[in-house]
Amino acid sequence: MTAPVPPVQALIVVDVQSAFVTGPDAVPDAPRLLDRTTDLIARARTGRSLIVHLQNDGPTGAPDEPKTPGWELHLPVHEGHREVVIRKTEDDGFHETPLGDLLAERGVRALAVCGVMSEMCVSATARTALELDYRVVMPHDAHATYDIPAAAGISDPVPAPMVSRVAEWALGDEIEIIAQAADVTFTPPPGAALDTPADTAGPANAAASNRAAAGRIPPESGRTTAAAATPSESARTEQNGARSAAGSPGGAPVAISKARTEHIHRPVGRGTSFPERRLAQGSPGDPGSR
């Protein structure tokens, strides 16, 4: 009998924005991704875990340019003490954002990551979480990306499922890759407070409280500085070695990745949405007319 996957205390939903999951330029597996992500969010809410929706601010003219229809988060957000939105401009959700401080303040030690794109923002965010010594679970059926177009003299087209699988493999042997999102379970983080007025006083108050306490950054207020957003050394010290508290009692999760003895670190794209990259590579069917 397969051992159950130990619960996580936070869910990081990466860039599930309308540009990437709706319309002709959606990732190929958008229906499956939305189904699994919707289920993960619902169960994380029931489990009183922290939910962080990352929202990418693309450059001018990009599908995820701020305040355009494609930039909007596609799934409903219940903003409050336990569910927050954090905007970013880089692949890595920790880069110059309040994410690290938020996880440290809530006492999170184990988290799950889902969303798009597998080899870009999902991978970059998961990689930094691993480097900060979090236990990271990535359900294979809850992240997605695009096909890689053919490149003359290099390769034929690479199907999106293969790209996603390679992205998992490249994260090394500490990441917990599980086959099904349904096997992820949730528990409250030890630093979670009881319900606050932001949870019960209506959407307007919840949004205001969340922006003040958890770092949602409206465009008119600018972005936080790296010094303000990066976790302190003391917070990182507390995180180091603490993963055993949220480890894997009772056996390892069902993994579809082979154990590795090394990490493979490769550069990840910075601040460029995948449809733009497809256009730059000149693949057929790219949204060049937009």
CSV table of C-alpha atoms in Angstrom, one decimal:
chain,number,residue,atom,x,y,z
A,1,MET,CA,0.0,0.0,0.0
A,2,THR,CA,1.2,3.4,-0.9
A,3,ALA,CA,2.1,5.7,2.0
A,4,PRO,CA,0.1,8.9,2.2
A,5,VAL,CA,1.7,12.2,1.3
A,6,PRO,CA,2.4,14.2,4.5
A,7,PRO,CA,0.4,17.4,4.6
A,8,VAL,CA,1.6,20.8,3.5
A,9,GLN,CA,0.9,24.1,5.2
A,10,ALA,CA,0.8,26.4,2.2
A,11,LEU,CA,-0.2,26.4,-1.5
A,12,ILE,CA,1.6,28.6,-4.0
A,13,VAL,CA,-0.5,29.1,-7.1
A,14,VAL,CA,1.8,30.5,-9.8
A,15,ASP,CA,0.5,32.8,-12.6
A,16,VAL,CA,-2.9,31.2,-13.2
A,17,GLN,CA,-3.8,34.3,-15.3
A,18,SER,CA,-6.4,34.5,-18.1
A,19,ALA,CA,-3.8,35.0,-20.8
A,20,PHE,CA,-2.3,31.6,-20.1
A,21,VAL,CA,-5.4,29.5,-19.5
A,22,THR,CA,-8.1,30.9,-21.8
A,23,GLY,CA,-8.5,31.5,-25.5
A,24,PRO,CA,-6.4,30.4,-28.4
A,25,ASP,CA,-3.1,31.1,-26.6
A,26,ALA,CA,-3.9,29.0,-23.6
A,27,VAL,CA,-1.5,26.2,-22.6
A,28,PRO,CA,-2.5,22.9,-24.2
A,29,ASP,CA,-3.6,21.3,-20.9
A,30,ALA,CA,-5.5,24.4,-19.5
A,31,PRO,CA,-8.7,22.5,-18.7
A,32,ARG,CA,-6.8,19.9,-16.7
A,33,LEU,CA,-4.7,22.5,-15.0
A,34,LEU,CA,-7.7,24.6,-14.0
A,35,ASP,CA,-9.5,21.5,-12.7
A,36,ARG,CA,-6.6,20.4,-10.5
A,37,THR,CA,-5.8,23.9,-9.3
A,38,THR,CA,-9.4,24.7,-8.4
A,39,ASP,CA,-9.5,21.5,-6.3
A,40,LEU,CA,-6.2,22.2,-4.6
A,41,ILE,CA,-7.4,25.7,-3.7
A,42,ALA,CA,-10.7,24.4,-2.3
A,43,ARG,CA,-9.0,21.8,-0.2
A,44,ALA,CA,-6.4,24.3,1.1
A,45,ARG,CA,-9.2,26.6,2.2
A,46,THR,CA,-10.9,23.8,4.0
A,47,GLY,CA,-7.6,22.8,5.6
A,48,ARG,CA,-7.0,26.4,6.7
A,49,SER,CA,-3.6,26.5,5.0
A,50,LEU,CA,-2.0,29.6,3.6
A,51,ILE,CA,-2.8,30.2,-0.1
A,52,VAL,CA,-0.6,32.6,-2.1
A,53,HIS,CA,-1.7,33.6,-5.6
A,54,LEU,CA,1.3,34.9,-7.6
A,55,GLN,CA,0.4,37.3,-10.3
A,56,ASN,CA,3.0,38.2,-13.0
A,57,ASP,CA,3.3,41.8,-14.2
A,58,GLY,CA,4.5,41.4,-17.8
A,59,PRO,CA,6.1,44.2,-19.8
A,60,THR,CA,4.1,46.6,-22.0
A,61,GLY,CA,2.5,44.7,-24.9
A,62,ALA,CA,2.8,41.3,-23.2
A,63,PRO,CA,-0.3,39.1,-22.7
A,64,ASP,CA,0.0,39.6,-19.0
A,65,GLU,CA,0.6,43.4,-19.1
A,66,PRO,CA,-0.9,44.8,-15.9
A,67,LYS,CA,-4.5,45.9,-16.1
A,68,THR,CA,-5.2,44.1,-19.3
A,69,PRO,CA,-7.8,41.2,-19.5
A,70,GLY,CA,-5.0,38.6,-19.8
A,71,TRP,CA,-3.3,39.8,-16.7
A,72,GLU,CA,-6.3,39.1,-14.4
A,73,LEU,CA,-6.2,36.1,-12.1
A,74,HIS,CA,-8.5,33.5,-13.7
A,75,LEU,CA,-9.7,31.8,-10.5
A,76,PRO,CA,-11.6,33.5,-7.7
A,77,VAL,CA,-9.5,34.7,-4.8
A,78,HIS,CA,-11.0,34.9,-1.2
A,79,GLU,CA,-8.6,37.6,0.0
A,80,GLY,CA,-8.0,37.5,3.7
A,81,HIS,CA,-5.6,36.5,6.4
A,82,ARG,CA,-5.1,33.0,4.9
A,83,GLU,CA,-5.4,33.9,1.2
A,84,VAL,CA,-3.3,36.6,-0.4
A,85,VAL,CA,-2.2,37.9,-3.8
A,86,ILE,CA,1.5,38.8,-4.4
A,87,ARG,CA,2.5,40.5,-7.7
A,88,LYS,CA,5.9,39.9,-9.2
A,89,THR,CA,8.0,40.9,-12.2
A,90,GLU,CA,10.4,38.0,-12.4
A,91,ASP,CA,10.0,34.2,-12.8
A,92,ASP,CA,11.0,33.6,-9.2
A,93,GLY,CA,8.0,34.4,-6.9
A,94,PHE,CA,10.5,35.2,-4.0
A,95,HIS,CA,12.4,37.8,-6.0
A,96,GLU,CA,11.8,41.3,-4.5
A,97,THR,CA,8.4,40.2,-3.1
A,98,PRO,CA,7.0,39.7,0.4
A,99,LEU,CA,6.6,35.9,-0.2
A,100,GLY,CA,9.7,34.8,1.9
A,101,ASP,CA,8.7,37.0,4.8
A,102,LEU,CA,5.1,35.9,4.7
A,103,LEU,CA,6.0,32.2,4.8
A,104,ALA,CA,8.4,32.8,7.6
A,105,GLU,CA,6.0,34.8,9.7
A,106,ARG,CA,3.3,32.1,9.4
A,107,GLY,CA,5.8,29.3,10.3
A,108,VAL,CA,5.3,27.5,7.0
A,109,ARG,CA,7.8,24.6,6.5
A,110,ALA,CA,6.1,22.6,3.8
A,111,LEU,CA,4.3,23.9,0.7
A,112,ALA,CA,2.9,22.8,-2.6
A,113,VAL,CA,3.4,24.6,-5.9
A,114,CYS,CA,1.2,24.6,-9.0
A,115,GLY,CA,0.4,26.7,-12.0
A,116,VAL,CA,2.3,27.9,-15.1
A,117,MET,CA,4.8,27.8,-16.7
A,118,SER,CA,6.4,24.5,-15.6
A,119,GLU,CA,10.0,25.3,-16.7
A,120,MET,CA,9.8,29.0,-15.9
A,121,CYS,CA,7.9,30.6,-13.0
A,122,VAL,CA,6.8,27.3,-11.4
A,123,SER,CA,10.4,25.9,-11.6
A,124,ALA,CA,12.1,29.2,-10.4
A,125,THR,CA,9.8,29.6,-7.4
A,126,ALA,CA,10.1,25.9,-6.4
A,127,ARG,CA,13.9,26.1,-6.8
A,128,THR,CA,14.2,29.1,-4.4
A,129,ALA,CA,11.8,27.4,-1.9
A,130,LEU,CA,14.1,24.4,-1.9
A,131,GLU,CA,17.2,26.6,-1.5
A,132,LEU,CA,15.5,28.2,1.5
A,133,ASP,CA,15.0,24.7,2.9
A,134,TYR,CA,11.3,24.3,2.6
A,135,ARG,CA,9.8,21.0,1.9
A,136,VAL,CA,8.3,21.4,-1.6
A,137,VAL,CA,5.6,19.2,-3.2
A,138,MET,CA,4.9,19.5,-6.9
A,139,PRO,CA,1.8,17.6,-8.2
A,140,HIS,CA,2.6,16.5,-11.7
A,141,ASP,CA,-0.9,17.1,-13.0
A,142,ALA,CA,-1.2,20.6,-11.6
A,143,HIS,CA,1.4,22.5,-13.6
A,144,ALA,CA,1.6,23.1,-17.3
A,145,THR,CA,3.4,24.9,-20.2
A,146,TYR,CA,3.5,25.3,-23.9
A,147,ASP,CA,5.1,23.1,-26.6
A,148,ILE,CA,8.6,24.1,-27.5
A,149,PRO,CA,8.8,24.8,-31.2
A,150,ALA,CA,11.3,23.1,-33.6
A,151,ALA,CA,14.7,24.7,-33.9
A,152,ALA,CA,16.7,24.0,-37.1
A,153,GLY,CA,19.7,21.9,-36.4
A,154,ILE,CA,18.7,21.5,-32.7
A,155,SER,CA,15.5,19.5,-32.3
A,156,ASP,CA,12.0,18.7,-33.5
A,157,PRO,CA,9.1,20.2,-31.5
A,158,VAL,CA,9.0,19.2,-27.9
A,159,PRO,CA,5.5,18.4,-26.6
A,160,ALA,CA,4.4,20.4,-23.5
A,161,PRO,CA,4.0,17.3,-21.3
A,162,MET,CA,7.7,16.4,-21.9
A,163,VAL,CA,8.7,20.0,-21.2
A,164,SER,CA,6.9,19.8,-17.8
A,165,ARG,CA,8.4,16.5,-17.0
A,166,VAL,CA,12.0,17.7,-17.7
A,167,ALA,CA,11.3,20.8,-15.6
A,168,GLU,CA,10.4,18.5,-12.7
A,169,TRP,CA,13.5,16.4,-13.2
A,170,ALA,CA,15.8,19.4,-13.3
A,171,LEU,CA,14.8,20.4,-9.8
A,172,GLY,CA,16.8,17.6,-8.4
A,173,ASP,CA,16.2,15.0,-5.7
A,174,GLU,CA,14.8,17.1,-2.9
A,175,ILE,CA,11.6,18.1,-4.7
A,176,GLU,CA,8.6,15.8,-4.0
A,177,ILE,CA,7.0,15.0,-7.4
A,178,ILE,CA,3.7,13.3,-6.9
A,179,ALA,CA,1.5,12.0,-9.7
A,180,GLN,CA,-1.8,13.4,-8.7
A,181,ALA,CA,-2.9,16.7,-7.1
A,182,ALA,CA,-5.6,14.8,-5.3
A,183,ASP,CA,-3.0,13.2,-3.1
A,184,VAL,CA,-1.9,16.6,-1.7
A,185,THR,CA,-3.3,17.2,1.8
A,186,PHE,CA,-3.3,20.4,3.8
A,187,THR,CA,-3.0,21.5,7.4
A,188,PRO,CA,-2.8,25.0,9.0
A,189,PRO,CA,0.7,26.4,9.4
A,190,PRO,CA,1.8,26.6,13.1
A,191,GLY,CA,2.0,30.4,12.9
A,192,ALA,CA,-1.6,30.8,11.6
A,193,ALA,CA,-3.7,33.1,13.6
A,194,LEU,CA,-7.4,32.6,14.3
A,195,ASP,CA,-9.9,34.3,12.0
A,196,THR,CA,-9.2,38.0,11.8
A,197,PRO,CA,-11.6,40.8,10.8
A,198,ALA,CA,-10.1,40.5,7.3
A,199,ASP,CA,-11.6,37.0,7.1
A,200,THR,CA,-15.1,38.0,8.1
A,201,ALA,CA,-15.7,41.7,7.4
A,202,GLY,CA,-16.3,41.5,3.7
A,203,PRO,CA,-14.2,41.7,0.5
A,204,ALA,CA,-13.3,45.4,0.8
A,205,ASN,CA,-11.9,45.1,4.3
A,206,ALA,CA,-10.3,41.8,3.5
A,207,ALA,CA,-8.5,43.3,0.6
A,208,ALA,CA,-7.3,46.3,2.5
A,209,SER,CA,-6.0,44.2,5.4
A,210,ASN,CA,-4.3,41.8,3.1
A,211,ARG,CA,-2.5,44.5,1.2
A,212,ALA,CA,-1.2,45.9,4.5
A,213,ALA,CA,-0.3,42.6,6.2
A,214,ALA,CA,0.7,40.3,3.4
A,215,GLY,CA,2.2,42.5,0.7
A,216,ARG,CA,-0.3,42.8,-2.2
A,217,ILE,CA,1.3,45.6,-4.2
A,218,PRO,CA,-1.2,47.8,-6.1
A,219,PRO,CA,0.3,49.4,-9.2
A,220,GLU,CA,-0.1,52.9,-7.8
A,221,SER,CA,2.1,52.2,-4.8
A,222,GLY,CA,5.1,50.8,-6.5
A,223,ARG,CA,7.0,47.7,-5.6
A,224,THR,CA,8.8,46.8,-2.4
A,225,THR,CA,12.6,47.1,-2.3
A,226,ALA,CA,14.7,44.0,-2.2
A,227,ALA,CA,15.8,44.8,1.4
A,228,ALA,CA,12.2,45.0,2.6
A,229,ALA,CA,11.0,42.0,0.7
A,230,THR,CA,13.9,39.5,1.2
A,231,PRO,CA,13.6,37.2,4.3
A,232,SER,CA,16.0,38.2,7.0
A,233,GLU,CA,19.1,36.1,7.8
A,234,SER,CA,17.5,35.2,11.2
A,235,ALA,CA,14.4,34.0,9.4
A,236,ARG,CA,16.4,31.9,7.0
A,237,THR,CA,18.4,30.5,9.9
A,238,GLU,CA,15.2,29.4,11.6
A,239,GLN,CA,14.1,27.7,8.4
A,240,ASN,CA,17.4,25.8,8.0
A,241,GLY,CA,17.1,22.3,9.4
A,242,ALA,CA,13.4,22.7,10.2
A,243,ARG,CA,12.1,20.7,7.3
A,244,SER,CA,12.1,17.6,9.4
A,245,ALA,CA,9.2,19.1,11.4
A,246,ALA,CA,7.1,18.8,8.2
A,247,GLY,CA,8.9,15.8,6.8
A,248,SER,CA,7.7,12.5,5.6
A,249,PRO,CA,6.7,10.3,8.5
A,250,GLY,CA,5.3,6.9,7.5
A,251,GLY,CA,7.2,6.6,4.3
A,252,ALA,CA,8.0,8.7,1.2
A,253,PRO,CA,5.3,9.9,-1.2
A,254,VAL,CA,4.6,8.2,-4.4
A,255,ALA,CA,7.1,9.8,-6.7
A,256,ILE,CA,7.3,9.6,-10.5
A,257,SER,CA,10.9,11.0,-10.4
A,258,LYS,CA,14.0,8.9,-10.0
A,259,ALA,CA,16.1,9.7,-7.0
A,260,ARG,CA,19.0,12.0,-7.9
A,261,THR,CA,22.3,12.7,-6.1
A,262,GLU,CA,22.8,16.2,-7.5
A,263,HIS,CA,20.8,19.3,-8.4
A,264,ILE,CA,20.8,20.6,-12.0
A,265,HIS,CA,20.9,24.4,-11.9
A,266,ARG,CA,20.1,26.0,-15.2
A,267,PRO,CA,19.3,29.7,-16.0
A,268,VAL,CA,15.6,30.5,-16.1
A,269,GLY,CA,13.9,33.2,-18.1
A,270,ARG,CA,13.4,36.5,-16.4
A,271,GLY,CA,10.3,38.6,-16.8
A,272,THR,CA,9.3,37.2,-20.3
A,273,SER,CA,6.0,35.5,-20.9
A,274,PHE,CA,6.1,32.3,-22.8
A,275,PRO,CA,3.9,33.4,-25.8
A,276,GLU,CA,6.5,36.2,-26.4
A,277,ARG,CA,9.3,33.6,-26.4
A,278,ARG,CA,7.4,31.5,-28.9
A,279,LEU,CA,7.0,34.6,-31.1
A,280,ALA,CA,10.7,35.4,-30.8
A,281,GLN,CA,11.6,31.9,-32.0
A,282,GLY,CA,9.2,32.3,-35.0
A,283,SER,CA,7.2,29.1,-34.4
A,284,PRO,CA,4.1,28.6,-36.5
A,285,GLY,CA,0.9,29.7,-35.0
A,286,ASP,CA,2.4,32.2,-32.7
A,287,PRO,CA,0.1,35.1,-31.7
A,288,GLY,CA,2.1,37.6,-33.8
A,289,SER,CA,-1.0,39.5,-34.9
A,290,ARG,CA,-1.9,40.6,-31.4
